[in-house]
Short mmCIF file of C-alpha atoms in Angstrom, two decimals:
data_model
loop_
_atom_site.label_atom_id
_atom_site.label_comp_id
_atom_site.label_asym_id
_atom_site.label_seq_id
_atom_site.Cartn_x
_atom_site.Cartn_y
_atom_site.Cartn_z
CA MET A 134 -5.29 -21.14 -1.59
CA SER A 135 -4.91 -18.85 1.39
CA ALA A 136 -7.98 -17.89 3.30
CA ARG A 137 -6.58 -14.39 3.56
CA PHE A 138 -6.30 -11.58 1.06
CA THR A 139 -2.96 -10.42 2.47
CA ILE A 140 -0.05 -12.05 4.35
CA ASP A 141 -0.18 -9.82 7.40
CA GLY A 142 -2.84 -7.18 6.96
CA SER A 143 -5.00 -6.22 9.93
CA ALA A 144 -8.34 -7.90 10.67
CA ALA A 145 -10.06 -4.67 9.69
CA LEU A 146 -8.46 -4.64 6.25
CA GLU A 147 -9.28 -8.35 5.69
CA GLN A 148 -12.88 -7.67 6.62
CA HIS A 149 -12.97 -4.61 4.36
CA LEU A 150 -11.86 -6.70 1.42
CA ALA A 151 -14.26 -9.55 2.27
CA VAL A 152 -17.22 -7.08 2.39
CA THR A 153 -16.15 -5.63 -0.93
CA CYS A 154 -16.17 -9.11 -2.51
CA MET A 155 -19.73 -9.67 -1.21
CA GLN A 156 -20.75 -6.24 -2.78
CA VAL A 157 -19.07 -7.28 -6.04
CA ARG A 158 -20.92 -10.59 -6.01
CA ALA A 159 -24.27 -8.91 -5.44
CA GLY A 160 -23.63 -6.40 -8.18
CA VAL A 161 -22.53 -9.01 -10.77
CA GLU A 162 -25.53 -11.25 -9.97
CA ARG A 163 -27.77 -8.27 -10.68
CA LEU A 164 -26.19 -7.64 -14.06
CA ILE A 165 -25.51 -11.06 -15.47
CA PRO A 166 -28.42 -13.60 -15.94
CA ARG A 167 -28.09 -16.65 -13.72
CA HIS A 168 -28.10 -19.03 -16.78
CA LYS A 169 -25.22 -17.12 -18.30
CA LEU A 170 -22.99 -16.59 -15.17
CA GLU A 171 -20.48 -19.46 -14.95
CA GLY A 172 -18.37 -18.12 -12.12
CA LEU A 173 -16.67 -15.16 -10.47
CA VAL A 174 -13.10 -15.17 -9.28
CA LEU A 175 -10.75 -12.62 -7.66
CA ALA A 176 -7.37 -12.71 -9.31
CA GLY A 177 -4.24 -10.56 -8.75
CA GLY A 178 -2.31 -10.18 -5.49
CA TYR A 179 -5.40 -10.21 -3.27
CA GLY A 180 -6.73 -13.35 -5.03
CA ARG A 181 -3.40 -15.11 -4.29
CA GLY A 182 -3.29 -13.98 -0.68
CA GLU A 183 -0.34 -11.68 -1.29
CA GLY A 184 -2.08 -8.38 -1.73
CA GLY A 185 -0.39 -5.18 -0.84
CA VAL A 186 -0.86 -3.57 2.59
CA LEU A 187 -0.34 0.19 2.79
CA ARG A 188 0.37 1.21 6.38
CA GLU A 189 -0.56 4.74 7.16
CA GLY A 190 -0.58 5.72 10.86
CA MET A 191 -2.45 3.11 12.77
CA ARG A 192 -4.37 1.81 9.69
CA ASP A 193 -3.74 -0.85 7.09
CA LEU A 194 -5.16 0.18 3.74
CA PRO A 195 -5.56 -1.69 0.48
CA TYR A 196 -3.18 -0.65 -2.32
CA ASN A 197 -3.42 -2.90 -5.39
CA ASP A 198 -6.38 -3.02 -7.83
CA LEU A 199 -9.03 -5.63 -7.16
CA GLU A 200 -9.14 -7.69 -10.46
CA PHE A 201 -12.25 -9.85 -11.02
CA PHE A 202 -12.89 -12.36 -13.76
CA VAL A 203 -16.52 -12.78 -14.70
CA PHE A 204 -16.97 -16.05 -16.49
CA ILE A 205 -19.95 -15.82 -18.82
CA SER A 206 -21.00 -18.61 -21.21
CA GLY A 207 -21.07 -17.98 -24.91
CA SER A 208 -19.02 -15.64 -27.16
CA THR A 209 -16.65 -13.41 -25.21
CA PHE A 210 -16.81 -10.91 -28.01
CA LEU A 211 -20.68 -10.63 -27.75
CA ASN A 212 -20.60 -10.71 -23.94
CA ASP A 213 -18.19 -7.77 -23.97
CA ARG A 214 -20.53 -5.80 -26.11
CA ARG A 215 -23.47 -6.70 -23.87
CA TYR A 216 -22.04 -6.46 -20.37
CA LYS A 217 -18.75 -4.62 -20.40
CA ALA A 218 -20.20 -1.08 -19.95
CA ALA A 219 -22.44 -2.16 -17.11
CA LEU A 220 -19.62 -3.88 -15.31
CA HIS A 221 -17.34 -0.89 -15.86
CA ARG A 222 -20.02 1.30 -14.20
CA LEU A 223 -20.25 -1.12 -11.28
CA GLY A 224 -16.47 -1.05 -10.91
CA GLU A 225 -16.44 2.72 -10.82
CA SER A 226 -19.15 2.94 -8.19
CA LEU A 227 -17.41 0.42 -5.96
CA SER A 228 -13.95 1.96 -6.47
CA SER A 229 -15.00 5.24 -4.91
CA ALA A 230 -16.28 3.42 -1.86
CA VAL A 231 -13.38 0.87 -1.49
CA GLY A 232 -10.55 3.37 -2.10
CA ILE A 233 -8.85 1.29 -4.85
CA ASP A 234 -9.76 0.47 -8.41
CA VAL A 235 -12.20 -2.48 -8.96
CA GLU A 236 -11.88 -3.96 -12.41
CA PHE A 237 -13.68 -6.65 -14.32
CA LYS A 238 -12.57 -8.82 -17.11
CA ILE A 239 -15.00 -10.94 -19.10
CA LEU A 240 -14.10 -14.46 -20.13
CA SER A 241 -15.78 -17.82 -20.73
CA LEU A 242 -14.54 -21.08 -19.23
CA SER A 243 -14.49 -22.73 -22.62
CA ARG A 244 -12.26 -19.98 -24.00
CA LEU A 245 -9.89 -20.32 -21.09
CA ARG A 246 -9.54 -24.01 -21.59
CA ARG A 247 -8.67 -23.69 -25.27
CA SER A 248 -6.35 -20.69 -24.82
CA PRO A 249 -2.57 -21.14 -25.18
CA VAL A 250 -0.38 -20.94 -22.14
CA SER A 251 0.41 -17.45 -20.91
CA MET A 252 1.79 -15.93 -17.70
CA PHE A 253 -1.45 -14.13 -17.25
CA TYR A 254 -3.51 -17.34 -17.32
CA TYR A 255 -0.98 -19.32 -15.26
CA ASP A 256 -1.29 -16.71 -12.53
CA LEU A 257 -5.08 -16.89 -12.76
CA VAL A 258 -5.46 -20.56 -12.58
CA MET A 259 -2.84 -21.14 -9.94
CA GLY A 260 -3.56 -18.18 -7.64
CA HIS A 261 -7.15 -17.00 -7.18
CA ARG A 262 -10.12 -16.73 -4.78
CA TRP A 263 -13.58 -17.92 -5.88
CA ILE A 264 -16.45 -15.61 -5.17
CA ILE A 265 -18.89 -17.69 -7.21
CA GLY A 266 -17.90 -21.29 -8.06
CA ASP A 267 -14.90 -23.52 -7.14
CA ASP A 268 -11.88 -25.16 -8.68
CA SER A 269 -13.97 -27.74 -10.46
CA LEU A 270 -14.70 -25.04 -12.99
CA PHE A 271 -11.03 -25.03 -13.99
CA ALA A 272 -11.20 -28.66 -15.12
CA GLY A 273 -9.51 -28.86 -18.56
CA CYS A 274 -7.05 -26.06 -17.69
CA ASP A 275 -4.15 -28.19 -16.60
CA HIS A 276 -1.94 -26.84 -19.40
CA HIS A 277 -2.14 -23.44 -17.60
CA ARG A 278 -0.71 -24.91 -14.43
CA ASP A 279 2.76 -25.77 -15.84
CA ALA A 280 5.08 -22.69 -15.46
CA SER A 281 7.75 -24.34 -17.61
CA ARG A 282 5.43 -23.98 -20.60
CA ILE A 283 5.15 -20.15 -20.32
CA PRO A 284 6.70 -18.95 -23.71
CA LEU A 285 9.57 -16.46 -23.63
CA HIS A 286 7.46 -13.83 -25.47
CA GLU A 287 5.51 -13.54 -22.19
CA ALA A 288 8.71 -12.61 -20.41
CA THR A 289 9.33 -10.03 -23.16
CA ARG A 290 5.83 -8.60 -22.72
CA LEU A 291 6.41 -8.27 -18.90
CA LEU A 292 9.82 -6.59 -19.33
CA PHE A 293 8.43 -4.41 -22.07
CA ASN A 294 5.66 -3.13 -19.78
CA ARG A 295 7.99 -2.59 -16.82
CA CYS A 296 10.70 -0.85 -18.91
CA SER A 297 8.02 1.33 -20.31
CA GLY A 298 7.38 2.28 -16.69
CA LEU A 299 11.01 3.19 -16.40
CA LEU A 300 10.68 5.33 -19.54
CA PHE A 301 7.63 7.15 -18.10
CA ALA A 302 9.50 7.62 -14.80
CA ALA A 303 12.43 9.15 -16.69
CA GLU A 304 10.12 11.68 -18.26
CA ARG A 305 8.89 12.68 -14.72
CA LEU A 306 12.50 12.97 -13.45
CA ALA A 307 13.30 15.35 -16.39
CA GLN A 308 10.38 17.70 -15.68
CA LYS A 309 11.15 21.19 -14.44
CA ASP A 310 8.95 20.74 -11.38
CA PHE A 311 9.17 17.54 -9.35
CA THR A 312 6.25 16.99 -6.92
CA THR A 313 5.61 14.42 -4.24
CA ALA A 314 3.19 12.80 -6.60
CA ASP A 315 6.03 12.45 -9.14
CA ALA A 316 8.30 10.95 -6.54
CA ASP A 317 5.65 8.43 -5.64
CA PHE A 318 5.13 7.58 -9.33
CA VAL A 319 8.83 7.09 -9.98
CA GLY A 320 9.29 5.04 -6.86
CA ARG A 321 6.36 2.76 -7.66
CA ASN A 322 7.68 2.14 -11.18
CA LEU A 323 11.19 1.43 -9.97
CA ALA A 324 9.80 -1.17 -7.58
CA LYS A 325 7.73 -2.86 -10.31
CA ALA A 326 10.81 -2.98 -12.56
CA ARG A 327 12.94 -4.45 -9.74
CA LEU A 328 10.44 -7.33 -9.37
CA ALA A 329 9.97 -7.90 -13.06
CA ILE A 330 13.73 -8.27 -13.72
CA GLY A 331 14.05 -11.20 -11.41
CA ASP A 332 10.82 -12.70 -12.65
CA VAL A 333 12.12 -12.60 -16.19
CA ILE A 334 15.23 -14.54 -15.24
CA LEU A 335 13.04 -17.21 -13.55
CA THR A 336 10.82 -17.38 -16.61
CA MET A 337 13.85 -17.88 -18.91
CA ALA A 338 14.90 -20.71 -16.68
CA GLY A 339 11.39 -22.30 -16.64
CA GLY A 340 11.04 -21.58 -12.96
CA TYR A 341 8.40 -18.91 -12.68
CA HIS A 342 5.97 -19.29 -9.80
CA TRP A 343 2.60 -17.63 -8.95
CA SER A 344 3.74 -16.63 -5.48
CA CYS A 345 6.19 -13.66 -5.35
CA LEU A 346 7.76 -15.08 -2.10
CA GLU A 347 8.39 -18.44 -3.77
CA ARG A 348 9.76 -16.71 -6.82
CA HIS A 349 12.32 -14.92 -4.64
CA ARG A 350 13.33 -18.16 -2.89
CA GLN A 351 13.88 -19.77 -6.27
CA LEU A 352 15.82 -16.74 -7.62
CA GLN A 353 18.20 -16.90 -4.62
CA VAL A 354 19.03 -20.47 -5.73
CA ILE A 355 19.56 -19.94 -9.50
CA ALA A 356 21.11 -16.48 -9.29
CA GLU A 357 22.99 -16.93 -5.99
CA SER A 358 26.14 -15.20 -7.33
CA ASP A 359 24.32 -12.19 -8.73
CA THR A 360 23.76 -10.27 -5.53
CA GLN A 361 22.71 -7.13 -7.43
CA LEU A 362 19.84 -9.00 -9.12
CA VAL A 363 18.68 -10.73 -5.93
CA THR A 364 18.84 -7.59 -3.92
CA HIS A 365 16.68 -5.69 -6.49
CA HIS A 366 14.13 -8.50 -6.52
CA ALA A 367 13.96 -8.58 -2.76
CA ALA A 368 13.16 -4.84 -2.79
CA GLY A 369 10.49 -5.47 -5.46
CA VAL A 370 8.90 -8.20 -3.33
CA ALA A 371 8.97 -6.05 -0.24
CA PHE A 372 7.23 -3.17 -2.07
CA LYS A 373 4.62 -5.54 -3.60
CA LEU A 374 3.63 -6.87 -0.07
CA HIS A 375 4.15 -3.57 1.82
CA PRO A 376 4.02 -0.65 -0.59
CA THR A 377 5.11 2.77 0.51
CA ARG A 378 4.76 6.24 -0.89
CA SER A 379 8.22 7.44 -1.87
CA THR A 380 9.47 10.63 -0.31
CA LYS A 381 13.00 10.46 -1.84
CA SER A 382 14.52 13.38 -3.64
CA ARG A 383 14.78 13.71 -7.38
CA SER A 384 18.54 13.14 -7.23
CA GLU A 385 18.17 9.95 -5.16
CA LEU A 386 15.57 8.53 -7.49
CA ALA A 387 17.47 9.52 -10.59
CA ALA A 388 20.56 7.55 -9.27
CA GLU A 389 18.39 4.53 -8.59
CA HIS A 390 16.71 4.79 -11.96
CA ALA A 391 20.07 5.03 -13.77
CA ALA A 392 21.41 1.79 -12.13
CA LEU A 393 18.20 -0.10 -12.63
CA SER A 394 17.91 0.93 -16.28
CA HIS A 395 21.38 -0.32 -16.95
CA LEU A 396 20.55 -3.69 -15.34
CA ALA A 397 17.22 -3.83 -17.29
CA GLN A 398 19.16 -3.27 -20.50
CA THR A 399 21.44 -6.10 -19.84
CA ILE A 400 18.56 -8.52 -18.99
CA PHE A 401 16.51 -7.35 -21.95
CA LEU A 402 19.27 -8.07 -24.48
CA ARG A 403 19.97 -11.43 -22.90
CA LEU A 404 16.26 -12.32 -23.04
CA GLU A 405 15.76 -11.27 -26.63
CA ASN A 406 18.96 -12.97 -27.80
CA GLN A 407 17.71 -16.22 -26.26
CA ARG A 408 14.11 -15.82 -27.50
CA LEU A 409 14.91 -14.88 -31.10
CA GLY A 410 18.10 -16.66 -31.60
CA ILE A 411 20.02 -13.45 -32.53
CA HIS A 412 23.18 -11.81 -31.16
CA CYS A 413 22.70 -8.15 -30.27
CA ALA A 414 25.44 -6.79 -28.06
CA THR A 415 23.90 -3.26 -27.85
CA PRO A 416 20.52 -1.59 -27.96
CA SER A 417 21.38 -0.13 -31.33
CA ASP A 418 22.08 -3.68 -32.60
CA TYR A 419 18.61 -4.72 -31.52
CA VAL A 420 16.87 -1.83 -33.15
CA THR A 421 18.65 -2.31 -36.55
CA ASN A 422 18.25 -6.11 -36.53
CA SER A 423 15.62 -7.00 -39.12
CA THR A 424 14.42 -10.20 -37.36
CA ASN A 425 10.66 -10.24 -36.70
CA LYS A 426 10.44 -9.39 -32.98
CA CYS A 427 6.89 -10.78 -32.60
CA PRO A 428 6.98 -14.13 -34.50
CA GLU A 429 4.34 -15.62 -32.23
CA VAL A 430 1.62 -13.36 -33.75
CA PRO A 431 0.06 -14.86 -36.91
CA LEU A 432 0.11 -12.93 -40.17
CA TRP A 433 -3.67 -12.73 -40.35
CA LYS A 434 -3.87 -10.94 -36.99
CA ASN A 435 -1.30 -8.39 -38.12
CA ILE A 436 -3.22 -7.63 -41.28
CA LEU A 437 -6.54 -7.43 -39.40
CA ILE A 438 -5.06 -4.93 -36.87
CA ARG A 439 -3.71 -2.86 -39.73
CA LEU A 440 -7.08 -2.70 -41.43
CA ARG A 441 -8.81 -1.74 -38.22
CA LYS A 442 -6.32 0.87 -37.07
CA ARG A 443 -5.10 2.96 -40.00
CA GLY A 444 -1.80 4.82 -39.84
CA LEU A 445 0.06 2.31 -37.62
CA PRO A 446 3.78 2.10 -38.19
CA LEU A 447 5.56 -0.90 -39.91
CA SER A 448 4.37 -3.14 -42.62
CA PRO A 449 1.05 -5.04 -42.41
CA ALA A 450 3.06 -8.27 -41.80
CA ARG A 451 4.56 -7.02 -38.52
CA TYR A 452 2.76 -6.72 -35.19
CA PRO A 453 2.72 -3.05 -33.86
CA ARG A 454 4.41 -4.05 -30.61
CA GLU A 455 7.64 -4.57 -32.62
CA HIS A 456 7.57 -0.88 -33.44
CA LEU A 457 7.00 -0.15 -29.71
CA LEU A 458 9.92 -2.45 -28.68
CA HIS A 459 12.21 -0.52 -31.01
CA GLU A 460 10.89 2.78 -29.74
CA LEU A 461 11.34 1.73 -26.14
CA VAL A 462 14.99 0.63 -26.62
CA THR A 463 15.72 3.81 -28.50
CA LEU A 464 14.06 6.22 -25.98
CA LEU A 465 15.22 4.48 -22.79
CA TRP A 466 18.77 3.38 -23.76
CA THR A 467 20.09 5.19 -26.80
CA ASN A 468 18.30 8.58 -27.17
CA ARG A 469 17.13 10.06 -23.82
CA ASP A 470 16.42 13.48 -25.17
CA ALA A 471 13.13 12.62 -26.86
CA ASP A 472 10.71 15.58 -27.22
CA HIS A 473 7.28 15.77 -25.68
CA ARG A 474 5.60 14.91 -28.97
CA THR A 475 7.64 11.70 -29.43
CA MET A 476 6.80 10.60 -25.84
CA ARG A 477 3.20 11.36 -26.36
CA GLN A 478 3.03 9.24 -29.47
CA TYR A 479 4.77 6.37 -27.66
CA THR A 480 2.35 6.61 -24.72
CA GLU A 481 -0.71 6.61 -27.00
CA LEU A 482 0.43 3.56 -28.94
CA TRP A 483 1.49 1.80 -25.73
CA ASN A 484 -1.97 2.39 -24.24
CA CYS A 485 -3.51 1.08 -27.49
CA PHE A 486 -1.77 -2.34 -27.13
CA ASN A 487 -1.78 -2.89 -23.44
#
């Protein structure tokens, strides 16, 4: 892995991030007993050496969250109950000093080794920076290193999240007042969607890669004739590496949003038709199609969720994300005049399952 946190950030930014990692290590070692702590790793863009560099004036500033995995032996459920609150407090205290969010996720190495392949775990195992430990701790995780094994429902999850961002951006664009903070929010979510659309195409072709730069190189090969797709992805990669705060007008952003939403609709239907073996030509076809949209989730898990969270939509045999998929498609592509209450309900359920 790269010895750097960013591709071209200043020496001062690199030092700032290195010192933060030392502070994180010291804090984690105070909280987790030595015999329980298996390792500590920085994931995300900075862990992969492709962290965002926000350039303001003469300074390079961090932009992305710092995402740390704390590997603790034993039951992850029990470790969550025992250490999650303390790690959250540590993250909050460091976040104010660092200027970006510092987040912790608790996991055990044994659970990682036996977990099924996902885009999330592929990115973690292939692109990371050890703060405590080394790559020998990932022995037995070879199944997470093969991008061709990432299931298509992972691509659906990615596009679902980024299209939800487009939906939230549409809500901001429709407000009576449109502030500079709203412009930045919309611009940021457009950039994330641009990147995700190309990443989904790569995942469908079995060619996803942990590096956003390598993903773009591969997309240029497999989608050479689709200049619109490649151009959007290039803009997404550029924003990921060198984010900016959007100062565009509402009308400019609305035009970009409309074009990108149309492309996202096309890719979403292509993905879902391939994943589920269905034929839906329009968003309405997708919503009315009775096929189980989350067949990868076992029945016992759906029933357990229903018992724990009363009042959820759909039958106990269906995973609640199916309802969210239908709502997203309806709100973003078929009925754009949703009232505030409907959007609030969608947002609450989205936060519950993400």
